[in-house]
């Protein structure tokens, strides 16, 4: 119900009106991330924030009993602001100058400090950086500067991993931990057509986060390879449609916005499905439109 209400509301809000508040939305997102970090440090058991395994990433909403992750506001603000910034600097012929890279550098630094280290949310950090690189590539930033930025990003990722012991542990146990093993058991049990809805064994307590992070494996168990492949196919169609829309869109800012959304959904899907199938390290990233919450 919340999702449908949000979708209808967004449909009737013109993009130009949202764009006017781009920097404010981004600022509010970062501010809320900082507040989650502070409350997680000074009052982790107060009920204001939701903490799991030493990481506090969301506010607790008592009325509806759900958590709210402020990093999602950061994603929306980033989309709006970066699309405007690229279009503006391109019009000024200043896309490859410090007028573009300085504000973008400040944003990436805030993402690293508040999201990667503050919230200990490396998965969302990867998604945000994927959105940035997709948008600056389509926006026309020189390949040389994109290459330099990519090397800087990889160096930053290494630092983030080295400074957090649990990330090193995840890499060292890549493909060989309890979560991955039970995910593969779930997928393997489903066979070609699955065990049928309501007949899942892994969701009864064996597979962690069965309705959220691990929902793809449960789909593979109850609907089999056909169902799992169907999910991948639908995501591919969504991304293809977005690329098609971006190619037809004349407004450069809206084109970049669509590309950013496509990168957002693609990154979530590839990280989640990759982790569930043991192809990439496991991250706490949800599968868009399917994961609970």
PDB file of C-alpha atoms in Angstrom:
ATOM      1  CA  UNK A   1       0.000   0.000   0.000  1.00  0.00           C
ATOM      2  CA  UNK A   2       2.830   2.380   0.882  1.00  0.00           C
ATOM      3  CA  UNK A   3       4.618   1.562  -2.384  1.00  0.00           C
ATOM      4  CA  UNK A   4       1.520   2.122  -4.540  1.00  0.00           C
ATOM      5  CA  UNK A   5       0.777   5.413  -2.757  1.00  0.00           C
ATOM      6  CA  UNK A   6       4.369   6.557  -3.305  1.00  0.00           C
ATOM      7  CA  UNK A   7       4.219   5.531  -6.974  1.00  0.00           C
ATOM      8  CA  UNK A   8       0.989   7.467  -7.597  1.00  0.00           C
ATOM      9  CA  UNK A   9       2.335  10.496  -5.756  1.00  0.00           C
ATOM     10  CA  UNK A  10       5.577  10.462  -7.745  1.00  0.00           C
ATOM     11  CA  UNK A  11       3.656  10.080 -11.004  1.00  0.00           C
ATOM     12  CA  UNK A  12       1.826  13.368 -10.441  1.00  0.00           C
ATOM     13  CA  UNK A  13       4.890  15.349  -9.302  1.00  0.00           C
ATOM     14  CA  UNK A  14       6.626  16.928 -12.319  1.00  0.00           C
ATOM     15  CA  UNK A  15      10.334  16.174 -12.542  1.00  0.00           C
ATOM     16  CA  UNK A  16      11.127  19.899 -12.722  1.00  0.00           C
ATOM     17  CA  UNK A  17       9.575  20.451  -9.288  1.00  0.00           C
ATOM     18  CA  UNK A  18      11.630  17.658  -7.732  1.00  0.00           C
ATOM     19  CA  UNK A  19      14.790  18.972  -9.369  1.00  0.00           C
ATOM     20  CA  UNK A  20      14.442  22.347  -7.635  1.00  0.00           C
ATOM     21  CA  UNK A  21      14.941  20.617  -4.285  1.00  0.00           C
ATOM     22  CA  UNK A  22      17.785  18.338  -5.413  1.00  0.00           C
ATOM     23  CA  UNK A  23      20.507  19.728  -3.166  1.00  0.00           C
ATOM     24  CA  UNK A  24      18.128  19.990  -0.204  1.00  0.00           C
ATOM     25  CA  UNK A  25      17.025  16.365  -0.619  1.00  0.00           C
ATOM     26  CA  UNK A  26      20.659  15.259  -0.784  1.00  0.00           C
ATOM     27  CA  UNK A  27      21.513  17.346   2.275  1.00  0.00           C
ATOM     28  CA  UNK A  28      18.584  15.952   4.263  1.00  0.00           C
ATOM     29  CA  UNK A  29      19.645  12.416   3.317  1.00  0.00           C
ATOM     30  CA  UNK A  30      23.204  12.970   4.553  1.00  0.00           C
ATOM     31  CA  UNK A  31      21.938  14.696   7.719  1.00  0.00           C
ATOM     32  CA  UNK A  32      19.643  11.759   8.537  1.00  0.00           C
ATOM     33  CA  UNK A  33      22.496   9.301   7.906  1.00  0.00           C
ATOM     34  CA  UNK A  34      24.573  11.276  10.410  1.00  0.00           C
ATOM     35  CA  UNK A  35      21.724  11.194  12.956  1.00  0.00           C
ATOM     36  CA  UNK A  36      21.394   7.417  12.620  1.00  0.00           C
ATOM     37  CA  UNK A  37      25.142   7.126  13.228  1.00  0.00           C
ATOM     38  CA  UNK A  38      24.968   9.398  16.314  1.00  0.00           C
ATOM     39  CA  UNK A  39      21.942   7.653  17.837  1.00  0.00           C
ATOM     40  CA  UNK A  40      23.545   4.304  17.090  1.00  0.00           C
ATOM     41  CA  UNK A  41      26.573   5.353  19.127  1.00  0.00           C
ATOM     42  CA  UNK A  42      24.912   7.092  22.080  1.00  0.00           C
ATOM     43  CA  UNK A  43      21.569   5.274  22.320  1.00  0.00           C
ATOM     44  CA  UNK A  44      21.603   2.008  20.322  1.00  0.00           C
ATOM     45  CA  UNK A  45      18.937   0.419  22.553  1.00  0.00           C
ATOM     46  CA  UNK A  46      16.596   3.410  22.724  1.00  0.00           C
ATOM     47  CA  UNK A  47      14.280   2.152  20.005  1.00  0.00           C
ATOM     48  CA  UNK A  48      15.021   5.183  17.814  1.00  0.00           C
ATOM     49  CA  UNK A  49      17.294   3.278  15.453  1.00  0.00           C
ATOM     50  CA  UNK A  50      17.498  -0.313  14.258  1.00  0.00           C
ATOM     51  CA  UNK A  51      20.872  -1.972  14.801  1.00  0.00           C
ATOM     52  CA  UNK A  52      21.993  -5.390  13.573  1.00  0.00           C
ATOM     53  CA  UNK A  53      25.377  -7.025  14.207  1.00  0.00           C
ATOM     54  CA  UNK A  54      26.984  -3.752  15.261  1.00  0.00           C
ATOM     55  CA  UNK A  55      25.673  -1.720  12.303  1.00  0.00           C
ATOM     56  CA  UNK A  56      22.926   0.894  12.776  1.00  0.00           C
ATOM     57  CA  UNK A  57      21.484   1.841   9.394  1.00  0.00           C
ATOM     58  CA  UNK A  58      17.847   2.798   9.835  1.00  0.00           C
ATOM     59  CA  UNK A  59      15.381   4.720  11.960  1.00  0.00           C
ATOM     60  CA  UNK A  60      12.679   2.700  13.657  1.00  0.00           C
ATOM     61  CA  UNK A  61       9.177   3.836  12.692  1.00  0.00           C
ATOM     62  CA  UNK A  62       6.979   2.870  15.674  1.00  0.00           C
ATOM     63  CA  UNK A  63       3.588   3.510  14.081  1.00  0.00           C
ATOM     64  CA  UNK A  64       4.004   1.035  11.207  1.00  0.00           C
ATOM     65  CA  UNK A  65       6.703  -1.078  12.865  1.00  0.00           C
ATOM     66  CA  UNK A  66       9.192  -0.808  10.011  1.00  0.00           C
ATOM     67  CA  UNK A  67      12.672   0.602   9.619  1.00  0.00           C
ATOM     68  CA  UNK A  68      13.519   3.533   7.365  1.00  0.00           C
ATOM     69  CA  UNK A  69      16.974   3.775   5.806  1.00  0.00           C
ATOM     70  CA  UNK A  70      17.977   7.411   5.115  1.00  0.00           C
ATOM     71  CA  UNK A  71      20.517   6.243   2.529  1.00  0.00           C
ATOM     72  CA  UNK A  72      17.535   5.835   0.188  1.00  0.00           C
ATOM     73  CA  UNK A  73      16.978   9.617   0.356  1.00  0.00           C
ATOM     74  CA  UNK A  74      20.666  10.071  -0.479  1.00  0.00           C
ATOM     75  CA  UNK A  75      20.144   7.964  -3.630  1.00  0.00           C
ATOM     76  CA  UNK A  76      17.229  10.120  -4.799  1.00  0.00           C
ATOM     77  CA  UNK A  77      19.057  13.355  -3.979  1.00  0.00           C
ATOM     78  CA  UNK A  78      22.166  12.121  -5.779  1.00  0.00           C
ATOM     79  CA  UNK A  79      20.148  11.315  -8.903  1.00  0.00           C
ATOM     80  CA  UNK A  80      18.533  14.744  -9.013  1.00  0.00           C
ATOM     81  CA  UNK A  81      21.613  16.786  -8.130  1.00  0.00           C
ATOM     82  CA  UNK A  82      24.133  14.933 -10.303  1.00  0.00           C
ATOM     83  CA  UNK A  83      21.826  15.074 -13.347  1.00  0.00           C
ATOM     84  CA  UNK A  84      21.558  18.859 -12.856  1.00  0.00           C
ATOM     85  CA  UNK A  85      25.291  19.268 -12.203  1.00  0.00           C
ATOM     86  CA  UNK A  86      26.342  17.384 -15.340  1.00  0.00           C
ATOM     87  CA  UNK A  87      23.882  19.256 -17.557  1.00  0.00           C
ATOM     88  CA  UNK A  88      24.864  22.620 -16.065  1.00  0.00           C
ATOM     89  CA  UNK A  89      28.623  22.084 -16.350  1.00  0.00           C
ATOM     90  CA  UNK A  90      28.262  20.652 -19.846  1.00  0.00           C
ATOM     91  CA  UNK A  91      26.399  23.777 -20.947  1.00  0.00           C
ATOM     92  CA  UNK A  92      29.203  25.882 -19.422  1.00  0.00           C
ATOM     93  CA  UNK A  93      31.851  23.694 -21.133  1.00  0.00           C
ATOM     94  CA  UNK A  94      33.263  23.002 -17.677  1.00  0.00           C
ATOM     95  CA  UNK A  95      32.512  19.284 -17.414  1.00  0.00           C
ATOM     96  CA  UNK A  96      36.166  18.266 -17.097  1.00  0.00           C
ATOM     97  CA  UNK A  97      37.177  21.042 -14.708  1.00  0.00           C
ATOM     98  CA  UNK A  98      37.273  21.463 -10.929  1.00  0.00           C
ATOM     99  CA  UNK A  99      33.901  23.230 -11.148  1.00  0.00           C
ATOM    100  CA  UNK A 100      32.441  19.775 -11.759  1.00  0.00           C
ATOM    101  CA  UNK A 101      34.838  17.541  -9.844  1.00  0.00           C
ATOM    102  CA  UNK A 102      34.956  19.610  -6.634  1.00  0.00           C
ATOM    103  CA  UNK A 103      31.251  19.263  -5.725  1.00  0.00           C
ATOM    104  CA  UNK A 104      31.258  15.641  -6.908  1.00  0.00           C
ATOM    105  CA  UNK A 105      34.367  14.979  -4.817  1.00  0.00           C
ATOM    106  CA  UNK A 106      32.675  16.418  -1.726  1.00  0.00           C
ATOM    107  CA  UNK A 107      29.642  14.179  -2.321  1.00  0.00           C
ATOM    108  CA  UNK A 108      31.761  11.037  -2.730  1.00  0.00           C
ATOM    109  CA  UNK A 109      33.693  11.916   0.436  1.00  0.00           C
ATOM    110  CA  UNK A 110      30.427  12.287   2.371  1.00  0.00           C
ATOM    111  CA  UNK A 111      29.235   8.936   0.985  1.00  0.00           C
ATOM    112  CA  UNK A 112      32.454   7.294   2.153  1.00  0.00           C
ATOM    113  CA  UNK A 113      32.358   8.882   5.625  1.00  0.00           C
ATOM    114  CA  UNK A 114      28.630   8.675   6.385  1.00  0.00           C
ATOM    115  CA  UNK A 115      27.465   5.592   4.463  1.00  0.00           C
ATOM    116  CA  UNK A 116      30.519   3.321   4.228  1.00  0.00           C
ATOM    117  CA  UNK A 117      32.063   4.082   7.638  1.00  0.00           C
ATOM    118  CA  UNK A 118      29.249   5.716   9.631  1.00  0.00           C
ATOM    119  CA  UNK A 119      26.470   3.279   8.725  1.00  0.00           C
ATOM    120  CA  UNK A 120      28.884   0.466   7.774  1.00  0.00           C
ATOM    121  CA  UNK A 121      26.821   0.001   4.626  1.00  0.00           C
ATOM    122  CA  UNK A 122      29.334  -1.002   1.977  1.00  0.00           C
ATOM    123  CA  UNK A 123      26.625  -2.435  -0.280  1.00  0.00           C
ATOM    124  CA  UNK A 124      24.773   0.893  -0.578  1.00  0.00           C
ATOM    125  CA  UNK A 125      28.125   2.625  -1.105  1.00  0.00           C
ATOM    126  CA  UNK A 126      28.780   0.388  -4.123  1.00  0.00           C
ATOM    127  CA  UNK A 127      25.289   1.145  -5.473  1.00  0.00           C
ATOM    128  CA  UNK A 128      25.810   4.914  -5.087  1.00  0.00           C
ATOM    129  CA  UNK A 129      29.176   4.760  -6.852  1.00  0.00           C
ATOM    130  CA  UNK A 130      27.645   2.651  -9.648  1.00  0.00           C
ATOM    131  CA  UNK A 131      25.044   5.371 -10.158  1.00  0.00           C
ATOM    132  CA  UNK A 132      27.733   8.061 -10.245  1.00  0.00           C
ATOM    133  CA  UNK A 133      29.909   6.255 -12.798  1.00  0.00           C
ATOM    134  CA  UNK A 134      26.954   5.425 -15.057  1.00  0.00           C
ATOM    135  CA  UNK A 135      25.780   9.037 -15.069  1.00  0.00           C
ATOM    136  CA  UNK A 136      29.192  10.644 -15.659  1.00  0.00           C
ATOM    137  CA  UNK A 137      29.906   8.141 -18.453  1.00  0.00           C
ATOM    138  CA  UNK A 138      26.635   8.874 -20.260  1.00  0.00           C
ATOM    139  CA  UNK A 139      27.006  12.562 -19.400  1.00  0.00           C
ATOM    140  CA  UNK A 140      30.122  12.856 -21.532  1.00  0.00           C
ATOM    141  CA  UNK A 141      32.929  13.150 -18.996  1.00  0.00           C
ATOM    142  CA  UNK A 142      36.256  12.277 -20.675  1.00  0.00           C
ATOM    143  CA  UNK A 143      37.290   8.627 -20.469  1.00  0.00           C
ATOM    144  CA  UNK A 144      40.664   9.656 -19.055  1.00  0.00           C
ATOM    145  CA  UNK A 145      39.064  11.409 -16.091  1.00  0.00           C
ATOM    146  CA  UNK A 146      36.585   8.565 -15.611  1.00  0.00           C
ATOM    147  CA  UNK A 147      39.541   6.159 -15.530  1.00  0.00           C
ATOM    148  CA  UNK A 148      41.303   8.252 -12.891  1.00  0.00           C
ATOM    149  CA  UNK A 149      38.085   8.431 -10.857  1.00  0.00           C
ATOM    150  CA  UNK A 150      37.634   4.664 -11.186  1.00  0.00           C
ATOM    151  CA  UNK A 151      41.164   4.017  -9.894  1.00  0.00           C
ATOM    152  CA  UNK A 152      40.533   6.399  -6.991  1.00  0.00           C
ATOM    153  CA  UNK A 153      37.265   4.602  -6.267  1.00  0.00           C
ATOM    154  CA  UNK A 154      38.948   1.188  -6.281  1.00  0.00           C
ATOM    155  CA  UNK A 155      41.657   2.489  -3.947  1.00  0.00           C
ATOM    156  CA  UNK A 156      38.958   3.866  -1.654  1.00  0.00           C
ATOM    157  CA  UNK A 157      37.144   0.511  -1.715  1.00  0.00           C
ATOM    158  CA  UNK A 158      40.325  -1.293  -0.673  1.00  0.00           C
ATOM    159  CA  UNK A 159      40.772   1.138   2.233  1.00  0.00           C
ATOM    160  CA  UNK A 160      37.141   0.660   3.297  1.00  0.00           C
ATOM    161  CA  UNK A 161      37.597  -3.125   3.284  1.00  0.00           C
ATOM    162  CA  UNK A 162      40.932  -3.089   5.127  1.00  0.00           C
ATOM    163  CA  UNK A 163      39.678  -0.758   7.870  1.00  0.00           C
ATOM    164  CA  UNK A 164      36.627  -2.931   8.640  1.00  0.00           C
ATOM    165  CA  UNK A 165      37.512  -6.481   9.853  1.00  0.00           C
ATOM    166  CA  UNK A 166      34.074  -7.928   9.032  1.00  0.00           C
ATOM    167  CA  UNK A 167      34.532  -6.990   5.354  1.00  0.00           C
ATOM    168  CA  UNK A 168      37.857  -8.826   5.197  1.00  0.00           C
ATOM    169  CA  UNK A 169      36.155 -11.802   6.833  1.00  0.00           C
ATOM    170  CA  UNK A 170      33.427 -11.793   4.206  1.00  0.00           C
ATOM    171  CA  UNK A 171      35.962 -11.742   1.397  1.00  0.00           C
ATOM    172  CA  UNK A 172      38.066 -14.494   2.948  1.00  0.00           C
ATOM    173  CA  UNK A 173      34.986 -16.702   3.387  1.00  0.00           C
ATOM    174  CA  UNK A 174      33.645 -15.835  -0.088  1.00  0.00           C
ATOM    175  CA  UNK A 175      31.419 -18.648  -1.320  1.00  0.00           C
ATOM    176  CA  UNK A 176      32.040 -20.754   1.779  1.00  0.00           C
ATOM    177  CA  UNK A 177      29.804 -19.570   4.612  1.00  0.00           C
ATOM    178  CA  UNK A 178      26.532 -20.628   6.181  1.00  0.00           C
ATOM    179  CA  UNK A 179      24.404 -18.101   4.294  1.00  0.00           C
ATOM    180  CA  UNK A 180      25.782 -18.905   0.843  1.00  0.00           C
ATOM    181  CA  UNK A 181      25.643 -22.671   1.403  1.00  0.00           C
ATOM    182  CA  UNK A 182      21.980 -22.568   2.436  1.00  0.00           C
ATOM    183  CA  UNK A 183      21.198 -20.232  -0.442  1.00  0.00           C
ATOM    184  CA  UNK A 184      22.675 -22.728  -2.907  1.00  0.00           C
ATOM    185  CA  UNK A 185      20.823 -25.593  -1.199  1.00  0.00           C
ATOM    186  CA  UNK A 186      17.599 -23.614  -1.631  1.00  0.00           C
ATOM    187  CA  UNK A 187      18.268 -22.992  -5.328  1.00  0.00           C
ATOM    188  CA  UNK A 188      19.348 -26.591  -5.910  1.00  0.00           C
ATOM    189  CA  UNK A 189      16.295 -28.015  -4.153  1.00  0.00           C
ATOM    190  CA  UNK A 190      13.980 -26.180  -6.536  1.00  0.00           C
ATOM    191  CA  UNK A 191      15.221 -28.054  -9.589  1.00  0.00           C
ATOM    192  CA  UNK A 192      13.575 -27.028 -12.844  1.00  0.00           C
ATOM    193  CA  UNK A 193      10.030 -26.174 -11.686  1.00  0.00           C
ATOM    194  CA  UNK A 194      10.331 -25.818  -7.894  1.00  0.00           C
ATOM    195  CA  UNK A 195       8.738 -27.492  -4.890  1.00  0.00           C
ATOM    196  CA  UNK A 196       5.630 -25.292  -5.111  1.00  0.00           C
ATOM    197  CA  UNK A 197       4.382 -22.255  -3.227  1.00  0.00           C
ATOM    198  CA  UNK A 198       4.109 -22.865   0.515  1.00  0.00           C
ATOM    199  CA  UNK A 199       6.444 -25.871   0.427  1.00  0.00           C
ATOM    200  CA  UNK A 200       9.745 -24.094   1.105  1.00  0.00           C
ATOM    201  CA  UNK A 201      11.951 -25.733   3.727  1.00  0.00           C
ATOM    202  CA  UNK A 202      14.780 -23.179   3.733  1.00  0.00           C
ATOM    203  CA  UNK A 203      12.439 -20.311   4.660  1.00  0.00           C
ATOM    204  CA  UNK A 204      11.446 -22.047   7.911  1.00  0.00           C
ATOM    205  CA  UNK A 205      14.666 -21.003   9.629  1.00  0.00           C
ATOM    206  CA  UNK A 206      17.596 -22.440   7.717  1.00  0.00           C
ATOM    207  CA  UNK A 207      18.199 -19.544   5.303  1.00  0.00           C
ATOM    208  CA  UNK A 208      18.772 -16.131   6.987  1.00  0.00           C
ATOM    209  CA  UNK A 209      16.646 -13.163   5.833  1.00  0.00           C
ATOM    210  CA  UNK A 210      14.442 -15.436   3.746  1.00  0.00           C
ATOM    211  CA  UNK A 211      11.874 -12.733   2.915  1.00  0.00           C
ATOM    212  CA  UNK A 212      14.265  -9.839   2.335  1.00  0.00           C
ATOM    213  CA  UNK A 213      17.901 -10.267   1.244  1.00  0.00           C
ATOM    214  CA  UNK A 214      17.476 -13.969   0.385  1.00  0.00           C
ATOM    215  CA  UNK A 215      14.130 -13.821  -1.434  1.00  0.00           C
ATOM    216  CA  UNK A 216      15.709 -14.791  -4.781  1.00  0.00           C
ATOM    217  CA  UNK A 217      16.847 -18.144  -3.354  1.00  0.00           C
ATOM    218  CA  UNK A 218      13.362 -18.827  -1.970  1.00  0.00           C
ATOM    219  CA  UNK A 219      11.867 -18.018  -5.385  1.00  0.00           C
ATOM    220  CA  UNK A 220      14.335 -20.511  -6.880  1.00  0.00           C
ATOM    221  CA  UNK A 221      13.247 -23.119  -4.333  1.00  0.00           C
ATOM    222  CA  UNK A 222       9.474 -22.768  -4.746  1.00  0.00           C
ATOM    223  CA  UNK A 223       9.366 -21.911  -8.481  1.00  0.00           C
ATOM    224  CA  UNK A 224      12.561 -23.612  -9.648  1.00  0.00           C
ATOM    225  CA  UNK A 225      14.983 -22.549 -12.355  1.00  0.00           C
ATOM    226  CA  UNK A 226      12.071 -21.369 -14.500  1.00  0.00           C
ATOM    227  CA  UNK A 227      10.876 -18.959 -11.793  1.00  0.00           C
ATOM    228  CA  UNK A 228      14.386 -17.705 -10.971  1.00  0.00           C
ATOM    229  CA  UNK A 229      15.197 -17.200 -14.647  1.00  0.00           C
ATOM    230  CA  UNK A 230      11.886 -15.374 -15.032  1.00  0.00           C
ATOM    231  CA  UNK A 231      12.915 -12.914 -12.316  1.00  0.00           C
ATOM    232  CA  UNK A 232      16.277 -12.274 -14.028  1.00  0.00           C
ATOM    233  CA  UNK A 233      14.485 -11.840 -17.371  1.00  0.00           C
ATOM    234  CA  UNK A 234      12.049  -9.291 -15.905  1.00  0.00           C
ATOM    235  CA  UNK A 235      14.931  -7.262 -14.446  1.00  0.00           C
ATOM    236  CA  UNK A 236      16.669  -7.367 -17.829  1.00  0.00           C
ATOM    237  CA  UNK A 237      13.481  -6.098 -19.495  1.00  0.00           C
ATOM    238  CA  UNK A 238      13.125  -3.262 -16.961  1.00  0.00           C
ATOM    239  CA  UNK A 239      16.725  -2.150 -17.541  1.00  0.00           C
ATOM    240  CA  UNK A 240      16.291  -2.437 -21.313  1.00  0.00           C
ATOM    241  CA  UNK A 241      13.136  -0.301 -21.171  1.00  0.00           C
ATOM    242  CA  UNK A 242      14.944   2.342 -19.126  1.00  0.00           C
ATOM    243  CA  UNK A 243      17.823   2.452 -21.594  1.00  0.00           C
ATOM    244  CA  UNK A 244      15.289   2.734 -24.425  1.00  0.00           C
ATOM    245  CA  UNK A 245      13.511   5.605 -22.622  1.00  0.00           C
ATOM    246  CA  UNK A 246      16.801   7.411 -21.973  1.00  0.00           C
ATOM    247  CA  UNK A 247      17.748   7.197 -25.664  1.00  0.00           C
ATOM    248  CA  UNK A 248      14.416   8.758 -26.696  1.00  0.00           C
ATOM    249  CA  UNK A 249      14.475  11.484 -24.051  1.00  0.00           C
ATOM    250  CA  UNK A 250      15.547  14.842 -25.498  1.00  0.00           C
ATOM    251  CA  UNK A 251      16.136  16.663 -22.210  1.00  0.00           C
ATOM    252  CA  UNK A 252      19.753  15.826 -21.189  1.00  0.00           C
ATOM    253  CA  UNK A 253      18.972  16.141 -17.484  1.00  0.00           C
ATOM    254  CA  UNK A 254      16.043  13.737 -17.641  1.00  0.00           C
ATOM    255  CA  UNK A 255      18.138  11.348 -19.749  1.00  0.00           C
ATOM    256  CA  UNK A 256      20.794  11.271 -17.004  1.00  0.00           C
ATOM    257  CA  UNK A 257      18.131  10.787 -14.336  1.00  0.00           C
ATOM    258  CA  UNK A 258      16.771   7.708 -16.123  1.00  0.00           C
ATOM    259  CA  UNK A 259      20.299   6.309 -16.537  1.00  0.00           C
ATOM    260  CA  UNK A 260      20.888   6.807 -12.803  1.00  0.00           C
ATOM    261  CA  UNK A 261      17.709   4.935 -11.890  1.00  0.00           C
ATOM    262  CA  UNK A 262      18.669   2.094 -14.240  1.00  0.00           C
ATOM    263  CA  UNK A 263      22.112   1.861 -12.619  1.00  0.00           C
ATOM    264  CA  UNK A 264      20.465   1.933  -9.175  1.00  0.00           C
ATOM    265  CA  UNK A 265      18.172  -1.019  -9.917  1.00  0.00           C
ATOM    266  CA  UNK A 266      20.821  -2.917 -11.902  1.00  0.00           C
ATOM    267  CA  UNK A 267      23.405  -2.599  -9.108  1.00  0.00           C
ATOM    268  CA  UNK A 268      20.935  -3.801  -6.472  1.00  0.00           C
ATOM    269  CA  UNK A 269      19.850  -6.760  -8.593  1.00  0.00           C
ATOM    270  CA  UNK A 270      23.355  -7.837  -9.640  1.00  0.00           C
ATOM    271  CA  UNK A 271      24.777  -7.576  -6.098  1.00  0.00           C
ATOM    272  CA  UNK A 272      21.841  -9.418  -4.544  1.00  0.00           C
ATOM    273  CA  UNK A 273      21.561 -12.221  -7.107  1.00  0.00           C
ATOM    274  CA  UNK A 274      25.353 -12.508  -7.344  1.00  0.00           C
ATOM    275  CA  UNK A 275      25.597 -12.944  -3.570  1.00  0.00           C
ATOM    276  CA  UNK A 276      22.760 -15.475  -3.430  1.00  0.00           C
ATOM    277  CA  UNK A 277      24.302 -17.613  -6.175  1.00  0.00           C
ATOM    278  CA  UNK A 278      27.849 -17.405  -4.781  1.00  0.00           C
ATOM    279  CA  UNK A 279      29.177 -15.424  -7.745  1.00  0.00           C
ATOM    280  CA  UNK A 280      30.008 -12.309  -5.700  1.00  0.00           C
ATOM    281  CA  UNK A 281      30.668 -11.660  -1.985  1.00  0.00           C
ATOM    282  CA  UNK A 282      27.508 -11.586   0.137  1.00  0.00           C
ATOM    283  CA  UNK A 283      26.146  -8.121   0.904  1.00  0.00           C
ATOM    284  CA  UNK A 284      23.063  -6.954   2.775  1.00  0.00           C
ATOM    285  CA  UNK A 285      21.422  -5.577  -0.360  1.00  0.00           C
ATOM    286  CA  UNK A 286      17.739  -6.122  -1.106  1.00  0.00           C
ATOM    287  CA  UNK A 287      16.253  -7.273  -4.399  1.00  0.00           C
ATOM    288  CA  UNK A 288      14.161  -4.365  -5.785  1.00  0.00           C
ATOM    289  CA  UNK A 289      10.356  -4.870  -5.924  1.00  0.00           C
ATOM    290  CA  UNK A 290      10.602  -8.331  -4.321  1.00  0.00           C
ATOM    291  CA  UNK A 291      12.351  -8.142  -0.961  1.00  0.00           C
ATOM    292  CA  UNK A 292      10.140  -7.559   2.083  1.00  0.00           C
ATOM    293  CA  UNK A 293      10.213  -3.908   3.192  1.00  0.00           C
TER     294      UNK A 293
END
